[in-house]
């Protein structure tokens, strides 16, 4: 607020500086000279950063700028993609130190340089500091081929370091070999005394040239060059990385608090791609650890470990080591067995002994996230699935030495080993990775038919879903949930077995991941069917005894609700499985409306179609839910009605699934092929529809549903009516934009019934439509839509569902007739003349049926009745609509119960 009241020239400027410093953290040093100059002019400060290829890059900085921001900006400017390990350095006099690539403030480092100059009695603006961009660290998995820009910068840094003496080696041959590589990169394979001299002058330190003599070095470099078959810049980088890991390290001052005794308690820890080194101030190594020897690292002051070190940068040290360990484990193909695993009777699982070296096979067959990997036992040569709980992945890219393996052997205190020792004594009611051989319920033992359908043995899909048995990555979760729940939805005796096996596998299960997957299964199960009375109390106590589990209360609530409901008929839908796998116990499904809008509505595992219809009507604030229905559109069927009494998800599966069948007819053995579908909410039965009474219904349903019928030419109407309606439809299209008048001839198919367009010329239609449009001036788009409905609602065919069919039952009718089903009954119409041929009231229709290619209807009684048979692919829609209207009248009759009256229209 204070800054906002300041002068316009400084208020926003100061506010932005404050925002930046809050975001990047407080400074540790006073402002430097270049900052003070920037504040006076309010201009952006530019600093120059030198690259190792000799170029310099100018970058904008401010008071809050960090080394990370400078490194990122510079990388973007020079198109550097592999940025890891590059840091910002500052040089001052003879000293150069790293600012890293993190949160250190650049201006603090410059301020320190200026303060040193000031202590010498000189002016700050003349402080001889300079910024450099250099490679500081390599990853253990560095690949020089990934980024040419990165490799070139490191290559230049190595060559400059050779010449300046920055990189030191006890072996003269290291310099000769690198010089020979530089020779090949610069001049190719051609040998030239002049080129060799140039190489020596550019690569070898002056001290070495004077000691060895230039001529001798030229001779050595030429000889090495003839043996270099092919060299690229990456070879130079890799050679330097391998030879001088200490020159590409992070250094930390530490104090040893506990651990094996060392000559000194205060020393330097050097961390690089090759490992961790403890050394004194004279760079003498005290101890060296490779990453496979490091079992873990933490930064808690109370943490336990072989070495307990104290440092102001302890957090940064721990994070760097942890990052290297995790990266190596992610790329490693070596593991060591922590315990004996004997699975000789199961070819899927690998057997091994404690201490065996296992080579991980990364072919994607199993998911490490679910606790399983594929590997080969080096001792036996066998390959199979490995539980990650029983092995230790080694952080290495190369096969570990025998010495390292001995150091990594788990001790008796290892909890995993202790757990495994007790695993041989299987408990009947406790989690086990051993597939059970028989059902848990005595009532099922010996019932081979139900056991086959159960699909819960040899091995159980419950174990596979929970991650307690390996499954291939390509397998979809719904394939397993179908195997678990599919048979039980069809056979009630299997339902208790499913509950028992899920609860058993969650009891005393030490894997948190497995338990979480088990709760997913329990959540799905409590939305399908309830346990029997004999198992109900135990199931309730199981759920009540685990109040800290996130899904326990929800499962209990779902179970209580199921007790008063019918069980589901089909296993969980893909939407249900996806939802719970994403840790969501709420499910929202997209519902489409005739006006091309969509909205999400919450559905549950036990939501029935009629429930959802009422919920949608309530949310849309419709006057009534009567007459509306849910329909499904699939590639095979158009607007297939979903029956009110069915569960929503059962309806989806029944309509869209194409189950795979086994030889014995079991349809839950594989993942079903699910067709794409849309769920549409629209008016189905057209009774009590009065345009203007319910605006939401008119705009969302009545207008978009009736307009297509009108434009297809299903209604019989006069020329005057068509002109008036065309004017309204034109207004719906263009609103008040009269410049669109010229487009009317091209828009006729959207304004006039298809079979009437040629009754006048396009220009005549245009003239009449403009006249009609002008007469309706002042009405809104919504009012125009309602006016359209009011204009057609008095027609006898308003609200009808039309079906064009082929018939041979009635010789006096055309072979192609139009059947219109409305609240009055079933009408037969001549499609050419639109004349009514006959109207059959519902109380005259005694029987009807349909198939994939026909619709059959009987009028009158079965003895003297007339039979009508027609060919159509939409017989299912006609059958459903006829049934729905008859049921509607039957429900009204039962609710009113008139003494001598029929509710059917007469």
Short mmCIF file of N, CA, C and O in Angstrom, two decimals, residues 436-512:
data_model
loop_
_atom_site.label_atom_id
_atom_site.label_comp_id
_atom_site.label_asym_id
_atom_site.label_seq_id
_atom_site.Cartn_x
_atom_site.Cartn_y
_atom_site.Cartn_z
N UNK A 436 -3.31 -69.00 -3.48
CA UNK A 436 -4.03 -70.06 -2.75
C UNK A 436 -4.49 -71.12 -3.74
O UNK A 436 -4.76 -70.84 -4.90
N UNK A 437 -4.56 -72.34 -3.24
CA UNK A 437 -4.91 -73.47 -4.10
C UNK A 437 -6.40 -73.84 -4.04
O UNK A 437 -6.90 -74.56 -4.86
N UNK A 438 -7.09 -73.34 -3.00
CA UNK A 438 -8.51 -73.64 -2.83
C UNK A 438 -9.24 -72.39 -2.37
O UNK A 438 -8.63 -71.48 -1.81
N UNK A 439 -10.57 -72.31 -2.58
CA UNK A 439 -11.34 -71.17 -2.06
C UNK A 439 -11.26 -71.11 -0.54
O UNK A 439 -10.99 -72.12 0.12
N UNK A 440 -11.49 -69.96 0.02
CA UNK A 440 -11.48 -69.80 1.47
C UNK A 440 -12.75 -70.35 2.10
O UNK A 440 -12.73 -70.83 3.24
N UNK A 441 -13.88 -70.26 1.40
CA UNK A 441 -15.16 -70.72 1.95
C UNK A 441 -15.31 -72.22 1.76
O UNK A 441 -15.13 -72.75 0.66
N UNK A 442 -15.67 -72.90 2.85
CA UNK A 442 -15.88 -74.35 2.78
C UNK A 442 -16.99 -74.72 1.82
O UNK A 442 -16.96 -75.77 1.19
N UNK A 443 -17.98 -73.81 1.70
CA UNK A 443 -19.14 -74.11 0.84
C UNK A 443 -18.75 -74.22 -0.63
O UNK A 443 -19.49 -74.79 -1.43
N UNK A 444 -17.59 -73.67 -1.00
CA UNK A 444 -17.17 -73.71 -2.40
C UNK A 444 -16.20 -74.84 -2.70
O UNK A 444 -15.98 -75.18 -3.86
N UNK A 445 -15.58 -75.38 -1.66
CA UNK A 445 -14.60 -76.44 -1.87
C UNK A 445 -15.26 -77.64 -2.54
O UNK A 445 -16.29 -78.13 -2.08
N UNK A 446 -14.68 -78.09 -3.61
CA UNK A 446 -15.24 -79.23 -4.34
C UNK A 446 -16.21 -78.85 -5.43
O UNK A 446 -16.55 -79.68 -6.28
N UNK A 447 -16.68 -77.62 -5.44
CA UNK A 447 -17.62 -77.17 -6.49
C UNK A 447 -16.80 -76.69 -7.68
O UNK A 447 -16.47 -75.51 -7.82
N UNK A 448 -16.43 -77.62 -8.56
CA UNK A 448 -15.50 -77.31 -9.66
C UNK A 448 -16.06 -76.27 -10.62
O UNK A 448 -15.31 -75.45 -11.16
N UNK A 449 -17.36 -76.27 -10.84
CA UNK A 449 -17.96 -75.31 -11.76
C UNK A 449 -17.80 -73.89 -11.25
O UNK A 449 -17.39 -72.98 -11.98
N UNK A 450 -18.11 -73.68 -9.97
CA UNK A 450 -17.99 -72.33 -9.40
C UNK A 450 -16.53 -71.92 -9.23
O UNK A 450 -16.17 -70.77 -9.41
N UNK A 451 -15.67 -72.89 -8.88
CA UNK A 451 -14.25 -72.58 -8.74
C UNK A 451 -13.68 -72.13 -10.08
O UNK A 451 -12.87 -71.20 -10.15
N UNK A 452 -14.11 -72.76 -11.16
CA UNK A 452 -13.64 -72.34 -12.48
C UNK A 452 -14.09 -70.91 -12.77
O UNK A 452 -13.33 -70.08 -13.25
N UNK A 453 -15.36 -70.63 -12.47
CA UNK A 453 -15.88 -69.29 -12.71
C UNK A 453 -15.22 -68.26 -11.80
O UNK A 453 -15.09 -67.09 -12.16
N UNK A 454 -14.81 -68.72 -10.60
CA UNK A 454 -14.27 -67.81 -9.61
C UNK A 454 -13.06 -67.04 -10.11
O UNK A 454 -12.91 -65.85 -9.86
N UNK A 455 -12.19 -67.71 -10.84
CA UNK A 455 -10.97 -67.09 -11.37
C UNK A 455 -10.12 -66.47 -10.27
O UNK A 455 -9.38 -65.53 -10.52
N UNK A 456 -10.25 -66.95 -9.05
CA UNK A 456 -9.51 -66.35 -7.94
C UNK A 456 -8.37 -67.23 -7.47
O UNK A 456 -7.80 -67.03 -6.42
N UNK A 457 -8.02 -68.26 -8.25
CA UNK A 457 -6.91 -69.12 -7.86
C UNK A 457 -5.97 -69.32 -9.04
O UNK A 457 -6.31 -69.06 -10.19
N UNK A 458 -4.78 -69.73 -8.72
CA UNK A 458 -3.77 -70.19 -9.71
C UNK A 458 -3.34 -69.17 -10.76
O UNK A 458 -3.36 -69.45 -11.93
N UNK A 459 -2.79 -68.03 -10.48
CA UNK A 459 -2.85 -67.28 -9.23
C UNK A 459 -4.03 -66.30 -9.25
O UNK A 459 -4.58 -66.02 -10.31
N UNK A 460 -4.34 -65.78 -8.12
CA UNK A 460 -5.52 -64.92 -7.98
C UNK A 460 -5.33 -63.57 -8.67
O UNK A 460 -4.29 -62.92 -8.51
N UNK A 461 -6.33 -63.10 -9.43
CA UNK A 461 -6.25 -61.75 -10.00
C UNK A 461 -6.26 -60.67 -8.92
O UNK A 461 -5.85 -59.55 -9.17
N UNK A 462 -6.72 -61.03 -7.70
CA UNK A 462 -6.65 -60.08 -6.58
C UNK A 462 -5.19 -59.80 -6.25
O UNK A 462 -4.78 -58.65 -6.06
N UNK A 463 -4.37 -60.85 -6.19
CA UNK A 463 -2.93 -60.68 -5.94
C UNK A 463 -2.30 -59.86 -7.06
O UNK A 463 -1.45 -59.00 -6.82
N UNK A 464 -2.71 -60.09 -8.28
CA UNK A 464 -2.15 -59.35 -9.41
C UNK A 464 -2.52 -57.88 -9.34
O UNK A 464 -1.69 -57.00 -9.56
N UNK A 465 -3.79 -57.60 -9.05
CA UNK A 465 -4.23 -56.20 -8.98
C UNK A 465 -3.51 -55.47 -7.86
O UNK A 465 -3.11 -54.30 -8.01
N UNK A 466 -3.33 -56.15 -6.70
CA UNK A 466 -2.71 -55.50 -5.55
C UNK A 466 -1.19 -55.41 -5.65
O UNK A 466 -0.55 -54.80 -4.80
N UNK A 467 -0.62 -56.03 -6.69
CA UNK A 467 0.82 -55.98 -6.86
C UNK A 467 1.56 -57.06 -6.12
O UNK A 467 2.79 -57.04 -6.04
N UNK A 468 0.83 -58.04 -5.56
CA UNK A 468 1.46 -59.12 -4.82
C UNK A 468 1.82 -60.30 -5.72
O UNK A 468 2.33 -61.33 -5.25
N UNK A 469 1.52 -60.16 -7.00
CA UNK A 469 1.93 -61.14 -8.01
C UNK A 469 2.17 -60.37 -9.29
O UNK A 469 1.41 -59.45 -9.60
N UNK A 470 3.22 -60.70 -10.04
CA UNK A 470 3.57 -59.89 -11.22
C UNK A 470 2.54 -60.01 -12.35
O UNK A 470 2.00 -61.08 -12.60
N UNK A 471 2.29 -58.88 -12.99
CA UNK A 471 1.46 -58.87 -14.19
C UNK A 471 2.19 -58.07 -15.25
O UNK A 471 3.00 -57.18 -14.95
N UNK A 472 1.89 -58.35 -16.48
CA UNK A 472 2.53 -57.63 -17.57
C UNK A 472 1.96 -56.22 -17.67
O UNK A 472 0.78 -56.00 -17.44
N UNK A 473 2.83 -55.28 -18.05
CA UNK A 473 2.45 -53.87 -18.11
C UNK A 473 1.27 -53.63 -19.05
O UNK A 473 0.46 -52.75 -18.83
N UNK A 474 1.19 -54.42 -20.14
CA UNK A 474 0.15 -54.16 -21.14
C UNK A 474 -1.24 -54.47 -20.62
O UNK A 474 -2.23 -54.07 -21.23
N UNK A 475 -1.33 -55.16 -19.53
CA UNK A 475 -2.64 -55.57 -19.01
C UNK A 475 -3.39 -54.37 -18.44
O UNK A 475 -2.83 -53.58 -17.68
N UNK A 476 -4.65 -54.23 -18.80
CA UNK A 476 -5.46 -53.13 -18.30
C UNK A 476 -6.07 -53.52 -16.95
O UNK A 476 -6.46 -54.66 -16.74
N UNK A 477 -6.16 -52.55 -16.02
CA UNK A 477 -6.75 -52.86 -14.71
C UNK A 477 -8.15 -53.45 -14.81
O UNK A 477 -8.52 -54.32 -14.03
N UNK A 478 -8.94 -52.98 -15.79
CA UNK A 478 -10.33 -53.47 -15.89
C UNK A 478 -10.37 -54.94 -16.27
O UNK A 478 -11.34 -55.65 -15.96
N UNK A 479 -9.31 -55.44 -16.91
CA UNK A 479 -9.27 -56.86 -17.21
C UNK A 479 -9.22 -57.68 -15.92
O UNK A 479 -9.88 -58.71 -15.79
N UNK A 480 -8.47 -57.18 -14.94
CA UNK A 480 -8.38 -57.86 -13.66
C UNK A 480 -9.66 -57.68 -12.84
O UNK A 480 -10.14 -58.62 -12.21
N UNK A 481 -10.23 -56.47 -12.83
CA UNK A 481 -11.47 -56.25 -12.06
C UNK A 481 -12.61 -57.07 -12.66
O UNK A 481 -13.50 -57.51 -11.92
N UNK A 482 -12.59 -57.28 -13.97
CA UNK A 482 -13.60 -58.15 -14.57
C UNK A 482 -13.44 -59.59 -14.09
O UNK A 482 -14.43 -60.28 -13.81
N UNK A 483 -12.19 -60.04 -13.99
CA UNK A 483 -11.95 -61.41 -13.51
C UNK A 483 -12.33 -61.55 -12.04
O UNK A 483 -12.82 -62.60 -11.61
N UNK A 484 -12.11 -60.49 -11.27
CA UNK A 484 -12.41 -60.55 -9.82
C UNK A 484 -13.90 -60.51 -9.56
O UNK A 484 -14.44 -61.30 -8.79
N UNK A 485 -14.58 -59.55 -10.22
CA UNK A 485 -15.98 -59.28 -9.87
C UNK A 485 -16.99 -59.84 -10.88
O UNK A 485 -18.16 -60.01 -10.53
N UNK A 486 -16.56 -60.10 -12.11
CA UNK A 486 -17.51 -60.55 -13.14
C UNK A 486 -18.29 -61.79 -12.76
O UNK A 486 -19.53 -61.78 -12.73
N UNK A 487 -17.61 -62.89 -12.40
CA UNK A 487 -18.36 -64.11 -12.03
C UNK A 487 -19.25 -63.91 -10.81
O UNK A 487 -20.34 -64.48 -10.73
N UNK A 488 -18.79 -63.09 -9.86
CA UNK A 488 -19.58 -62.90 -8.63
C UNK A 488 -20.85 -62.11 -8.88
O UNK A 488 -21.85 -62.30 -8.16
N UNK A 489 -20.86 -61.23 -9.88
CA UNK A 489 -22.10 -60.51 -10.19
C UNK A 489 -23.14 -61.45 -10.82
O UNK A 489 -24.33 -61.17 -10.78
N UNK A 490 -22.65 -62.56 -11.39
CA UNK A 490 -23.56 -63.52 -12.02
C UNK A 490 -23.93 -64.68 -11.09
O UNK A 490 -24.95 -65.34 -11.30
N UNK A 491 -23.11 -64.94 -10.09
CA UNK A 491 -23.32 -66.09 -9.21
C UNK A 491 -23.18 -65.65 -7.76
O UNK A 491 -22.06 -65.43 -7.27
N UNK A 492 -24.29 -65.55 -7.06
CA UNK A 492 -24.31 -65.03 -5.68
C UNK A 492 -23.39 -65.81 -4.74
O UNK A 492 -22.73 -65.20 -3.89
N UNK A 493 -23.27 -67.14 -4.83
CA UNK A 493 -22.40 -67.87 -3.90
C UNK A 493 -20.94 -67.42 -3.94
O UNK A 493 -20.19 -67.70 -3.00
N UNK A 494 -20.54 -66.77 -5.01
CA UNK A 494 -19.14 -66.35 -5.12
C UNK A 494 -18.88 -65.00 -4.46
O UNK A 494 -17.72 -64.61 -4.26
N UNK A 495 -19.92 -64.29 -4.08
CA UNK A 495 -19.74 -62.91 -3.60
C UNK A 495 -19.02 -62.87 -2.26
O UNK A 495 -18.14 -62.03 -2.04
N UNK A 496 -19.36 -63.76 -1.34
CA UNK A 496 -18.67 -63.80 -0.05
C UNK A 496 -17.20 -64.15 -0.23
O UNK A 496 -16.33 -63.64 0.48
N UNK A 497 -16.91 -65.04 -1.17
CA UNK A 497 -15.50 -65.43 -1.41
C UNK A 497 -14.67 -64.23 -1.85
O UNK A 497 -13.52 -64.07 -1.42
N UNK A 498 -15.25 -63.38 -2.68
CA UNK A 498 -14.54 -62.18 -3.13
C UNK A 498 -14.23 -61.28 -1.94
O UNK A 498 -13.11 -60.80 -1.77
N UNK A 499 -15.24 -61.04 -1.10
CA UNK A 499 -15.02 -60.21 0.10
C UNK A 499 -13.92 -60.82 0.97
O UNK A 499 -13.02 -60.12 1.46
N UNK A 500 -13.99 -62.13 1.19
CA UNK A 500 -13.02 -62.78 2.06
C UNK A 500 -11.60 -62.66 1.52
O UNK A 500 -10.66 -62.38 2.27
N UNK A 501 -11.44 -62.88 0.23
CA UNK A 501 -10.09 -62.85 -0.32
C UNK A 501 -9.50 -61.44 -0.31
O UNK A 501 -8.31 -61.26 -0.10
N UNK A 502 -10.34 -60.43 -0.52
CA UNK A 502 -9.85 -59.05 -0.46
C UNK A 502 -9.42 -58.70 0.96
O UNK A 502 -8.34 -58.14 1.19
N UNK A 503 -10.27 -59.05 1.94
CA UNK A 503 -9.94 -58.74 3.34
C UNK A 503 -8.71 -59.53 3.79
O UNK A 503 -7.86 -59.01 4.52
N UNK A 504 -8.61 -60.77 3.38
CA UNK A 504 -7.45 -61.59 3.75
C UNK A 504 -6.16 -60.96 3.24
O UNK A 504 -5.17 -60.87 3.97
N UNK A 505 -6.16 -60.50 2.00
CA UNK A 505 -4.92 -59.98 1.42
C UNK A 505 -4.56 -58.60 1.98
O UNK A 505 -3.42 -58.16 1.84
N UNK A 506 -5.50 -57.94 2.65
CA UNK A 506 -5.19 -56.66 3.29
C UNK A 506 -4.81 -56.84 4.76
O UNK A 506 -4.40 -55.89 5.41
N UNK A 507 -4.93 -58.06 5.27
CA UNK A 507 -4.63 -58.33 6.68
C UNK A 507 -3.14 -58.67 6.84
O UNK A 507 -2.63 -59.56 6.16
N UNK A 508 -2.45 -57.93 7.71
CA UNK A 508 -1.02 -58.13 7.97
C UNK A 508 -0.18 -58.01 6.71
O UNK A 508 0.83 -58.69 6.55
N UNK A 509 -0.61 -57.15 5.82
CA UNK A 509 0.15 -56.90 4.58
C UNK A 509 1.14 -55.77 4.83
O UNK A 509 0.75 -54.65 5.15
N UNK A 510 2.43 -56.04 4.69
CA UNK A 510 3.47 -55.05 5.02
C UNK A 510 3.69 -54.03 3.91
O UNK A 510 4.38 -53.05 4.10
N UNK A 511 3.12 -54.27 2.74
CA UNK A 511 3.31 -53.35 1.61
C UNK A 511 2.20 -52.30 1.59
O UNK A 511 1.03 -52.62 1.40
N UNK A 512 2.58 -51.04 1.79
CA UNK A 512 1.58 -49.97 1.77
C UNK A 512 0.91 -49.87 0.41
O UNK A 512 -0.29 -49.63 0.31
#
